[in-house]
Coordinates of C-alpha atoms in Angstrom, one line a residue:
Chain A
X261 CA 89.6 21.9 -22.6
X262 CA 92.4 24.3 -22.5
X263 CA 94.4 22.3 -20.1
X264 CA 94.4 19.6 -22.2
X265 CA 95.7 21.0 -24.8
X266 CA 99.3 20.2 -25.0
X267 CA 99.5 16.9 -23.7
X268 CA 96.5 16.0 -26.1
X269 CA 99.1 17.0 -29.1
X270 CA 100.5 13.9 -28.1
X271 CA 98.1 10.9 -29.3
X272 CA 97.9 7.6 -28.2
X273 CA 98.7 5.6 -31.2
X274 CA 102.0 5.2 -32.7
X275 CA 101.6 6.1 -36.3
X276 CA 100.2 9.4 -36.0
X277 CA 102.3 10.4 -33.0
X278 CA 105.2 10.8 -35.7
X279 CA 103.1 12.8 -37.7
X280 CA 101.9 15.2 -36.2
X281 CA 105.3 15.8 -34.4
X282 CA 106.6 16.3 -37.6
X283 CA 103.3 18.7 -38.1
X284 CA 103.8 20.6 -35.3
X285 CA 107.0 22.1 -35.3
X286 CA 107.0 23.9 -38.8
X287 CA 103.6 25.5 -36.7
X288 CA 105.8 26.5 -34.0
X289 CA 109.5 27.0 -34.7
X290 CA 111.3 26.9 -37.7
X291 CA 114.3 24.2 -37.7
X292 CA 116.9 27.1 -38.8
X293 CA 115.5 29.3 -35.6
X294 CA 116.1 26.5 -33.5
X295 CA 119.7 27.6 -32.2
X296 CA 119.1 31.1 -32.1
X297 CA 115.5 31.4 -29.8
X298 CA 116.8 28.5 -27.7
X299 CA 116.6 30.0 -24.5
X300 CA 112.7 31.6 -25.1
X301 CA 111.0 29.3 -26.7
X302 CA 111.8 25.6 -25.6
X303 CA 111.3 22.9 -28.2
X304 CA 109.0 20.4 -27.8
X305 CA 109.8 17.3 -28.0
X306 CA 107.2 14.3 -28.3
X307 CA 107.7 11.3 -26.6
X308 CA 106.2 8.1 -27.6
X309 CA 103.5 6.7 -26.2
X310 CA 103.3 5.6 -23.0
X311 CA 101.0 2.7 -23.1
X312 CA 102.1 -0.4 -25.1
X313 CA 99.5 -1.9 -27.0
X314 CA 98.2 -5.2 -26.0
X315 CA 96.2 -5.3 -28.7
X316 CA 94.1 -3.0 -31.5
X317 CA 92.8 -0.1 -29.2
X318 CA 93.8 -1.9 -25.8
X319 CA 96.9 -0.4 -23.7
X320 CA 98.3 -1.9 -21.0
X321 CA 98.0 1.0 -18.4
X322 CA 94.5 1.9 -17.6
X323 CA 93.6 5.9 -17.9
X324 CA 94.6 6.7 -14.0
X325 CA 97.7 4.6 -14.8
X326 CA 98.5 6.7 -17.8
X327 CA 97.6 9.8 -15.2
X328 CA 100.2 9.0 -13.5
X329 CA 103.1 8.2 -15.8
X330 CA 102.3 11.2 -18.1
X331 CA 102.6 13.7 -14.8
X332 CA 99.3 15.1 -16.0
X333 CA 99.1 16.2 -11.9
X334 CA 102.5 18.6 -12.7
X335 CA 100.6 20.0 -16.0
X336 CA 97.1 21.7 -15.2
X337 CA 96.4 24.8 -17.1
X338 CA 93.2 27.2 -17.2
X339 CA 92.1 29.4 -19.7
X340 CA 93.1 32.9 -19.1
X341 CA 89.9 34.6 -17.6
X342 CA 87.7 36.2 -19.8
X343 CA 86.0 39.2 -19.4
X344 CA 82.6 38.1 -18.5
X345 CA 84.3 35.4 -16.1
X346 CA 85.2 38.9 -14.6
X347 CA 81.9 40.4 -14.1
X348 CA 80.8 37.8 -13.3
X349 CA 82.9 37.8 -10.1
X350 CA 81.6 41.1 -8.9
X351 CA 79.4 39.5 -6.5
X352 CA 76.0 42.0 -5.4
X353 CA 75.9 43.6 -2.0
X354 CA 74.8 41.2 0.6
X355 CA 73.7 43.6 3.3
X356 CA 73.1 47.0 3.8
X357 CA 73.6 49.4 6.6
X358 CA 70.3 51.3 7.6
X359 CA 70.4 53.9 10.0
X360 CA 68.2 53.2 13.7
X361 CA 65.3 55.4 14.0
X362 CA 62.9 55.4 16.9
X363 CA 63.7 53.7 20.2
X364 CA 67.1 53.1 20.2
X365 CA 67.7 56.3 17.7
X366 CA 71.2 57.3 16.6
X367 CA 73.1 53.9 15.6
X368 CA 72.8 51.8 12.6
X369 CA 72.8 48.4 12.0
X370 CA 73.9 45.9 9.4
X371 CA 70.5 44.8 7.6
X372 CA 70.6 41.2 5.0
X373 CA 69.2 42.0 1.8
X374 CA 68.5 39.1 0.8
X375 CA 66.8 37.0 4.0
X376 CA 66.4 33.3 4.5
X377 CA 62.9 32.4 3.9
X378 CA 61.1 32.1 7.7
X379 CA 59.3 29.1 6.7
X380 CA 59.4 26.0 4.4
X381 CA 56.4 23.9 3.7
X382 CA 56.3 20.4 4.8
X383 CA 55.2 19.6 1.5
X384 CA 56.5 21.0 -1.8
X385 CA 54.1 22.4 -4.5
X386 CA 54.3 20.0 -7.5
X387 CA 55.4 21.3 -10.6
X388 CA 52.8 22.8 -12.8
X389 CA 52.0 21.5 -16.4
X390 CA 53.4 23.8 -19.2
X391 CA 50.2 25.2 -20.9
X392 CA 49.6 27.8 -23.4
X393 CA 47.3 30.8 -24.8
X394 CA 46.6 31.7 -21.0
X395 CA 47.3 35.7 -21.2
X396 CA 47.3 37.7 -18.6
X397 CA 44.2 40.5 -18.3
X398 CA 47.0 42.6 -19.5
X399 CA 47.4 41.2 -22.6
X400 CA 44.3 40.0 -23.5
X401 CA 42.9 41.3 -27.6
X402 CA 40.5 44.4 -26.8
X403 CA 37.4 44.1 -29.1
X404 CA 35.5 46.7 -30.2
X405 CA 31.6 46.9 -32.2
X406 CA 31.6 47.8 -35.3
X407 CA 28.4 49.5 -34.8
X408 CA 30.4 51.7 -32.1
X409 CA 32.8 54.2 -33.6
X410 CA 33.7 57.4 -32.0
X411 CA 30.8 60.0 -31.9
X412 CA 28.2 57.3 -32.0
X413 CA 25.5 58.0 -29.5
X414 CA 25.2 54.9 -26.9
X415 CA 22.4 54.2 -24.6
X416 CA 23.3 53.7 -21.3
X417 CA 21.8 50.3 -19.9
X418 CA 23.4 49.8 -16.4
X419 CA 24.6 51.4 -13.4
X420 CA 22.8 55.4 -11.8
X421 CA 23.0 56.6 -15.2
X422 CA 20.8 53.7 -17.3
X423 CA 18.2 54.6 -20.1
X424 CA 20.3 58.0 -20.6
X425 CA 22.0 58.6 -23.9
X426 CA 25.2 59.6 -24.3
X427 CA 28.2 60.7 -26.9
X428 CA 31.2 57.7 -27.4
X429 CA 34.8 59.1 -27.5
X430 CA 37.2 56.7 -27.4
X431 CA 37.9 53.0 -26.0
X432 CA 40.3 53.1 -23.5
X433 CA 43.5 50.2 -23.0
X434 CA 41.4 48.3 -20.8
X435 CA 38.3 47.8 -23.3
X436 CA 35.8 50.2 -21.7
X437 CA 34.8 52.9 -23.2
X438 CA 35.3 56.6 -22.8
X439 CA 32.1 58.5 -22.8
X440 CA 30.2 61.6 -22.1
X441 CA 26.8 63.3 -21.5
X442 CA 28.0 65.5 -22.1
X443 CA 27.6 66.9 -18.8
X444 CA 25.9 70.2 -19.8
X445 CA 22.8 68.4 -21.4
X446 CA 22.6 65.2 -19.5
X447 CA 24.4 65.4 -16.5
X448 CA 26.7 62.3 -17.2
X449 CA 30.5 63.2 -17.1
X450 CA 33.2 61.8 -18.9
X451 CA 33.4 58.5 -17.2
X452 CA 33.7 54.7 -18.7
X453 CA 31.0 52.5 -19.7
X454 CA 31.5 48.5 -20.8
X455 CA 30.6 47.5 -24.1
X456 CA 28.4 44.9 -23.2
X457 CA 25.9 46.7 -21.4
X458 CA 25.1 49.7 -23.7
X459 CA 23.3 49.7 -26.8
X460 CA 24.8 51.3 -29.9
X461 CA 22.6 53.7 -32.2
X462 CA 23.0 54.5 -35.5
X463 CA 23.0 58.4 -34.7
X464 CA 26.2 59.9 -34.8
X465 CA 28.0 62.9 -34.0
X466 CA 30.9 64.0 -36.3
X467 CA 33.9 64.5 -33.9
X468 CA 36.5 65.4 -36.5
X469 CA 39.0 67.6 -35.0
X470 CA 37.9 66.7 -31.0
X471 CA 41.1 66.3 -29.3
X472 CA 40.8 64.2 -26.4
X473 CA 43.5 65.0 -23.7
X474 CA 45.8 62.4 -23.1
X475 CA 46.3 61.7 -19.5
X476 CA 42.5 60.7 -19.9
X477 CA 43.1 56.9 -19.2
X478 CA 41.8 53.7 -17.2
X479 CA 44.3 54.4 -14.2
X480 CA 42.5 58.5 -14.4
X481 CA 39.2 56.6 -13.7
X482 CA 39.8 54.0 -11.4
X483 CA 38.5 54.0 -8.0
X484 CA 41.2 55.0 -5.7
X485 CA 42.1 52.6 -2.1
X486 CA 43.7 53.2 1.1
X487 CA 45.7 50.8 2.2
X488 CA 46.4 51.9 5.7
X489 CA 45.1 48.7 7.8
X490 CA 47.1 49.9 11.0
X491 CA 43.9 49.7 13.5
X492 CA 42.1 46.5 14.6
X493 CA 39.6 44.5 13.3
X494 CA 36.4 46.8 14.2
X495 CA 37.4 49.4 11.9
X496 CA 38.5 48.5 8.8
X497 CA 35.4 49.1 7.0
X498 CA 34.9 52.3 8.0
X499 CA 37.8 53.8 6.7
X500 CA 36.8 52.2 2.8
X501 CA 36.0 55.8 1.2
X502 CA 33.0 55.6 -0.1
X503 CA 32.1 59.1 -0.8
X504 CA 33.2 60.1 -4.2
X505 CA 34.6 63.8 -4.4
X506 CA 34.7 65.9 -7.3
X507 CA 38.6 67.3 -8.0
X508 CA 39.4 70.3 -10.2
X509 CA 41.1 68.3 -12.5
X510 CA 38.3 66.3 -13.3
X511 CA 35.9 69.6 -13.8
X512 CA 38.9 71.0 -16.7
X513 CA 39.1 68.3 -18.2
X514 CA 35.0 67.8 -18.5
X515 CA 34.9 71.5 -19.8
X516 CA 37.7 70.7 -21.9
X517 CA 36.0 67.8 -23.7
X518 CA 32.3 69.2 -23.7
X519 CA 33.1 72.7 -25.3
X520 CA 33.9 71.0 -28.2
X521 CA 31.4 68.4 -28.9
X522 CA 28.4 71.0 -27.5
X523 CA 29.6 73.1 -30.3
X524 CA 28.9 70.2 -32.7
X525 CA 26.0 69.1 -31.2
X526 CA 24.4 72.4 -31.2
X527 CA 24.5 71.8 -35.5
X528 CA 22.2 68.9 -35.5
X529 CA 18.2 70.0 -35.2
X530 CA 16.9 68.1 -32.0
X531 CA 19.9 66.0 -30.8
X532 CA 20.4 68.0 -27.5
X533 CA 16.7 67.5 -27.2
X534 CA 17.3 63.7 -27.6
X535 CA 20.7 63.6 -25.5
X536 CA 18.8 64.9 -22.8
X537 CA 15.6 62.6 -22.9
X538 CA 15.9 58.9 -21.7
X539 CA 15.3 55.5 -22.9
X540 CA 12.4 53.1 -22.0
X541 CA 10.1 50.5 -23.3
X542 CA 6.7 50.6 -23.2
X543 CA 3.7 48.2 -24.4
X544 CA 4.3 47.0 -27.8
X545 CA 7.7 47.6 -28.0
X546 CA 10.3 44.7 -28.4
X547 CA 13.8 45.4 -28.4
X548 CA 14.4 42.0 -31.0
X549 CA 12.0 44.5 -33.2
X550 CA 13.4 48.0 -32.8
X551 CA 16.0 49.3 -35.2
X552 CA 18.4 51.6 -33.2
Chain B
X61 CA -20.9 41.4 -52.3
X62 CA -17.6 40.6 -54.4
X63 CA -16.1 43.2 -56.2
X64 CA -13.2 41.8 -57.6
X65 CA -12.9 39.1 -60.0
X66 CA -9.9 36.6 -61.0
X67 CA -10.0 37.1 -64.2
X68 CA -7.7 37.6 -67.2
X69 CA -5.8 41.2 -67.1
X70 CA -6.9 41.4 -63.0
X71 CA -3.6 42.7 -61.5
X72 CA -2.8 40.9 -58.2
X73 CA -0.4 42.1 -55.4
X74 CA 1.6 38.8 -54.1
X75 CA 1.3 38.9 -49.9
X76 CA 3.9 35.8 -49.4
X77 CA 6.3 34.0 -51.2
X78 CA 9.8 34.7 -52.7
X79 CA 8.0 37.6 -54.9
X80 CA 6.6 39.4 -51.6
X81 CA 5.8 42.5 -52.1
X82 CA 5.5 42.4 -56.4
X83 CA 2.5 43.1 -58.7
X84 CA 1.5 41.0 -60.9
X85 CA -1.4 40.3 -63.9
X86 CA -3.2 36.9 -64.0
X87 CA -3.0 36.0 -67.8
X88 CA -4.4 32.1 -67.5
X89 CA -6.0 30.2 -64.7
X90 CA -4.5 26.7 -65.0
X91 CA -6.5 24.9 -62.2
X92 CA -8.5 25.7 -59.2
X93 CA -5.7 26.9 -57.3
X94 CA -3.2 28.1 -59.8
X95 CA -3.0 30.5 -62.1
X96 CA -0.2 31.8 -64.7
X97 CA 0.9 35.4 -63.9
X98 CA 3.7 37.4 -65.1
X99 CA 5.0 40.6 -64.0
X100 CA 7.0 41.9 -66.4
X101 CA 7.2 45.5 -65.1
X102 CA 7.6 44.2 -61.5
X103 CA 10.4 41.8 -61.6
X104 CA 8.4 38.5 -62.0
X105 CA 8.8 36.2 -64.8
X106 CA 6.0 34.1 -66.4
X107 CA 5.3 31.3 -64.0
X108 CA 2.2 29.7 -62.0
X109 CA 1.6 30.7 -58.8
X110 CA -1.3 29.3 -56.2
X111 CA -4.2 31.9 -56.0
X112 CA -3.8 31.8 -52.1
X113 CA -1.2 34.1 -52.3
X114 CA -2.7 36.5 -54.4
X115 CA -4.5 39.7 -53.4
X116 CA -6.7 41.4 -56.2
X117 CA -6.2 45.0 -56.6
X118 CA -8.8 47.1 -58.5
X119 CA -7.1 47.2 -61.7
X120 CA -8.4 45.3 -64.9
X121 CA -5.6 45.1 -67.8
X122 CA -6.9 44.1 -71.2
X123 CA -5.0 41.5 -72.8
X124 CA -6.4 38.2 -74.6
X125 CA -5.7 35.1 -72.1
X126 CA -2.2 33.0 -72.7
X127 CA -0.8 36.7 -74.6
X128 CA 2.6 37.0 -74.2
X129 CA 4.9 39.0 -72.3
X130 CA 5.3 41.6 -74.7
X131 CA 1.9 42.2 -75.0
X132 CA 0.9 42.0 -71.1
X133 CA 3.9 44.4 -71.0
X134 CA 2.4 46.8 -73.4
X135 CA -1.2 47.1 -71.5
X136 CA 0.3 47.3 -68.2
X137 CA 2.7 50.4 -69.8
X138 CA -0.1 51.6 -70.9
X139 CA -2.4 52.1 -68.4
X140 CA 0.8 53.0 -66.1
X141 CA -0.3 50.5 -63.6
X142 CA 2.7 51.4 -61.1
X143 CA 2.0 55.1 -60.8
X144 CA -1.8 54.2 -60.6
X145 CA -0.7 51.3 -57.6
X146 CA 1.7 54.0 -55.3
X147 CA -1.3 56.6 -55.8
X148 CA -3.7 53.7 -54.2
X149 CA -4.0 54.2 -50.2
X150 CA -2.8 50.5 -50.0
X151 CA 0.3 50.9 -51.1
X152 CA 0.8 54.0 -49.1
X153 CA -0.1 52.0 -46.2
X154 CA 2.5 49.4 -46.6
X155 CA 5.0 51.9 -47.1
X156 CA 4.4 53.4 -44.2
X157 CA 4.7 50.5 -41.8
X158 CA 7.5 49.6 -43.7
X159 CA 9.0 53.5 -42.9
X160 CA 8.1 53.1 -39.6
X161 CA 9.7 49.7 -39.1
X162 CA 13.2 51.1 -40.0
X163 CA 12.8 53.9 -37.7
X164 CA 16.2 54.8 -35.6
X165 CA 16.0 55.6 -31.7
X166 CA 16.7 59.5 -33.1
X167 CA 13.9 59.3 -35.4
X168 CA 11.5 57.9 -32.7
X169 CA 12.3 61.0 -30.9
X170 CA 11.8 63.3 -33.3
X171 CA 8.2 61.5 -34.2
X172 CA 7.5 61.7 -30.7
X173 CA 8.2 65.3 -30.2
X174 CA 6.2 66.3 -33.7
X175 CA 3.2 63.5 -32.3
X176 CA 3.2 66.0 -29.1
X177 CA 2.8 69.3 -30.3
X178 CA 0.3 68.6 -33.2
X179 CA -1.8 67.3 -30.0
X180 CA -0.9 70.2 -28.0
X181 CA -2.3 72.4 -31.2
X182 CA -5.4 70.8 -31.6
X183 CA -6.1 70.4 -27.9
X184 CA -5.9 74.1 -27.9
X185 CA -7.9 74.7 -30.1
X186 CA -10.5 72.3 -28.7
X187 CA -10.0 74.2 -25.7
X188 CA -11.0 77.2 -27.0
X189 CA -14.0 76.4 -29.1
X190 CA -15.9 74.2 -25.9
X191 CA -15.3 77.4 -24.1
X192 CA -17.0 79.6 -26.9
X193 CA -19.6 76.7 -27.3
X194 CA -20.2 76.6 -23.2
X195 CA -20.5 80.2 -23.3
X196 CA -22.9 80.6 -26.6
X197 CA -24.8 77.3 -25.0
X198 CA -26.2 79.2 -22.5
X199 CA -28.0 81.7 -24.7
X200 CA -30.0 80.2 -27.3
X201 CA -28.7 78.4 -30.5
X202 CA -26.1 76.2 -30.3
X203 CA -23.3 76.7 -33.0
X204 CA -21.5 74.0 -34.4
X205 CA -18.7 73.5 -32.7
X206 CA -17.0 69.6 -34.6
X207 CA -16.4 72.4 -38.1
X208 CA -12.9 73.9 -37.4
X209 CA -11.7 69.9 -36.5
X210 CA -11.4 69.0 -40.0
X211 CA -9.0 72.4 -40.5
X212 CA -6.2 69.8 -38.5
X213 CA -4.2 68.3 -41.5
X214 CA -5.0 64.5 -41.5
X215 CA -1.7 63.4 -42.1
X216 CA -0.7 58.8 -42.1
X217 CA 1.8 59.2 -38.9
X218 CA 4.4 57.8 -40.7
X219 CA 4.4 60.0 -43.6
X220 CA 5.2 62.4 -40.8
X221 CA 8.8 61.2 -40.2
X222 CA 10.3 64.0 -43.1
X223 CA 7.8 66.3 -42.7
X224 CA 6.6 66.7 -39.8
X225 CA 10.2 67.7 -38.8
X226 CA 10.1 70.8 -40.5
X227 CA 6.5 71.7 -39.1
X228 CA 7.6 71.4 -35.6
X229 CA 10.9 72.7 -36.6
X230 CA 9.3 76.2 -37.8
X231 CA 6.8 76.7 -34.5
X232 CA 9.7 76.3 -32.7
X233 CA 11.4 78.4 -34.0
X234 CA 8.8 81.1 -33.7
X235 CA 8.6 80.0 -29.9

């Protein structure tokens, strides 16, 4: 403590008291300055202690006692304020002023920023037990097949386009992958497929040089939600898009892809033949047997 | 009624067993169900094996029983046993199951488009000699009509895999 400083110059026990006295003023002043800076710089002087020893490290005067008769409530000093004591004193905007629309339009009001909460609970949560290794979806390690590597032809198992086989571009940040028909030969666009429900052939297409655009990612694909719930409970449903319509973007982007691997695909005898039949089993055929 | 003897020289293809797949040449019979074999130009050293796992091919080497392996080596060299064995129609067999066993989903394809338009061909031409028959079989004498079958190449279907993919290849390209 800052404060304490000075008065803590003087110690408690005798011996040392003479000491450090004699220490201190070399520190401070030189004796042969003393005349001459009289006026600015006062000389301390230390005073004995104040608490007469009863015995080894007892006083007589308890520590409020010693308060008092050292007239520590005359000498309090702080620290001079530092610079993040500073910022820190810049305290944030409390409220806002909004301007009044609607109704009572033209005024404005003074708006909290920060509101009390409008309810507590009678009953507060417990605290949760630290654990560990629980990521987020976010963050969770994306795995990928070997047998899967970009221009591998996939069988599609799942979902309106099963049994057809298609060209693997790339896996995207969430783990699915990016595929396509493409659309020319089998009518699958580029759209995403999960790893788990497609089977991986050994038949690939060489897709050195295939730029994929960039802004081809999960959030291009994902199924887009109104959230405008500002009717009643009949008609909610209703509004849930369920139609799915085609934008431009998505048709350049498809042409944009397929023209380059059609070009490729063209150089293999019979794959566009094979891209555009589909998969099935018949009697006699085990998938634990087939090679693929 | 049997053909082929176990005897000393008899070559013998191994069904099961670590040596699956080898051929070997019975130099002594031990016991009722053993036999000592060696296979020098096949991988499989001198040992007994149980007749049960034996199959005996048609080929006889001459070699005096208990001979060594340089001699059983020098009578299966010379009567070039393993060009003789993948000329034989059983060994073609096996390798084409086995061909056809590490077929890929592409090749399956391509075996099923070549399978289609060799029947398409010879449906054709079926077609066209029952009408020539059905036409001549009104008038008398009845030509042949099963000849011009054995023109269709009997290929093993799995020997088809490289080339049938050509053959299809070049009618369609004429298409």
């Amino acid at each position: 403590m800052a404060g304490e400083k000075a008065p803590e110059k003087k110690p408690a026990e005798k011996k040392p008291a003479k000491k450090k006295a004699g220490e201190k003023k070399p520190a401070e002043q030189k004796p042969s300055q003393k005349a001459a800076g009289d006026k600015k710089k006062r000389v301390k002087k230390y005073h004995a202690s104040r608490n007469p020893v009863l015995a080894r490290g007892i006083g007589r005067y308890s520590r409020s006692a010693m308060y008092a008769r050292k007239a520590l409530y005359k000498r309090k000093y702080t620290a001079p304020e530092t610079k993040i004591e500073k910022k820190k004193k810049e305290m944030p905007r409390a409220t806002i002023i909004k301007p009044v629309g609607g109704d009572k339009n033209g005024g404005s009001r003074v708006v909290k920023i920060r509101k009390m909460p409008r309810y507590y609970p009678t009953e507060d949560v417990p605290r949760k037990l630290l654990s560990h290794g629980k990521k987020p979806f976010c963050e969770h390690k994306r795995r990928l097949r070997a047998s899967i590597t970009p221009g591998t032809v996939l069988i599609l198992l799942t979902g309106r386009h099963r049994g057809k086989r298609v060209v693997f571009l790339k896996q995207l940040d969430t783990g699915l992958l990016l595929v396509t028909g493409p659309l020319a030969v089998n009518r699958v666009p580029l759209r995403r497929a999960h790893q788990k429900f497609v089977i991986a052939t050994s038949t690939k297409v060489d897709l050195t040089g295939v730029k994929i655009p960039k802004h081809l990612t999960d959030s291009y694909f994902k199924k887009k939600r109104l959230r405008k719930p500002k009717h009643q409970e009949g008609e909610i449903f209703d509004t849930e898009k369920e139609k799915y319509e085609l934008t431009e973007q998505r048709k350049v982007d498809q042409k944009a892809v397929d023209s380059q691997i059609l070009a490729r695909i063209k150089k293999v005898p019979q794959l566009r033949g094979y891209l555009r039949s589909t998969f099935s089993l018949s009697n006699g055929v085990y998938p634990h047997k087939l090679v693929f | 009624v049997f053909k082929r003897f176990v005897e000393i020289g008899r070559v013998a293809f191994i069904s099961f067993g670590p040596h699956a797949g080898k051929l070997v040449a019975i130099v002594d019979v031990i016991d009722q169900n053993r036999a000592l074999v060696d296979g020098p130009c096949s991988g499989v050293r001198r040992q007994a094996m149980p007749f049960k796992c034996m199959q005996l091919t048609d080929f006889v080497l001459k070699f005096p029983h208990s001979a060594r392996q340089k001699c059983v080596r020098l009578a299966w060299e010379k009567e070039n046993i393993n060009a003789k064995w993948s000329a034989t129609r059983w060994a073609k067999k096996i390798e084409a199951r086995e061909k056809k066993a590490k077929m890929t989903d592409f090749d399956r394809y391509k075996v099923m488009k070549a399978k289609r338009m060799r029947n398409r061909i010879i449906k054709h031409e079926m077609k066209k000699l029952q009408k020539l028959a059905s036409k001549k079989g009104k008038k008398p004498g009845k030509p042949v009509k099963k000849a011009p079958k054995g023109k269709k190449p009997e290929k093993a279907p799995k020997a088809k895999k490289p080339e049938k993919a050509p053959a299809p290849k070049a009618q369609k390209a004429q298409k």
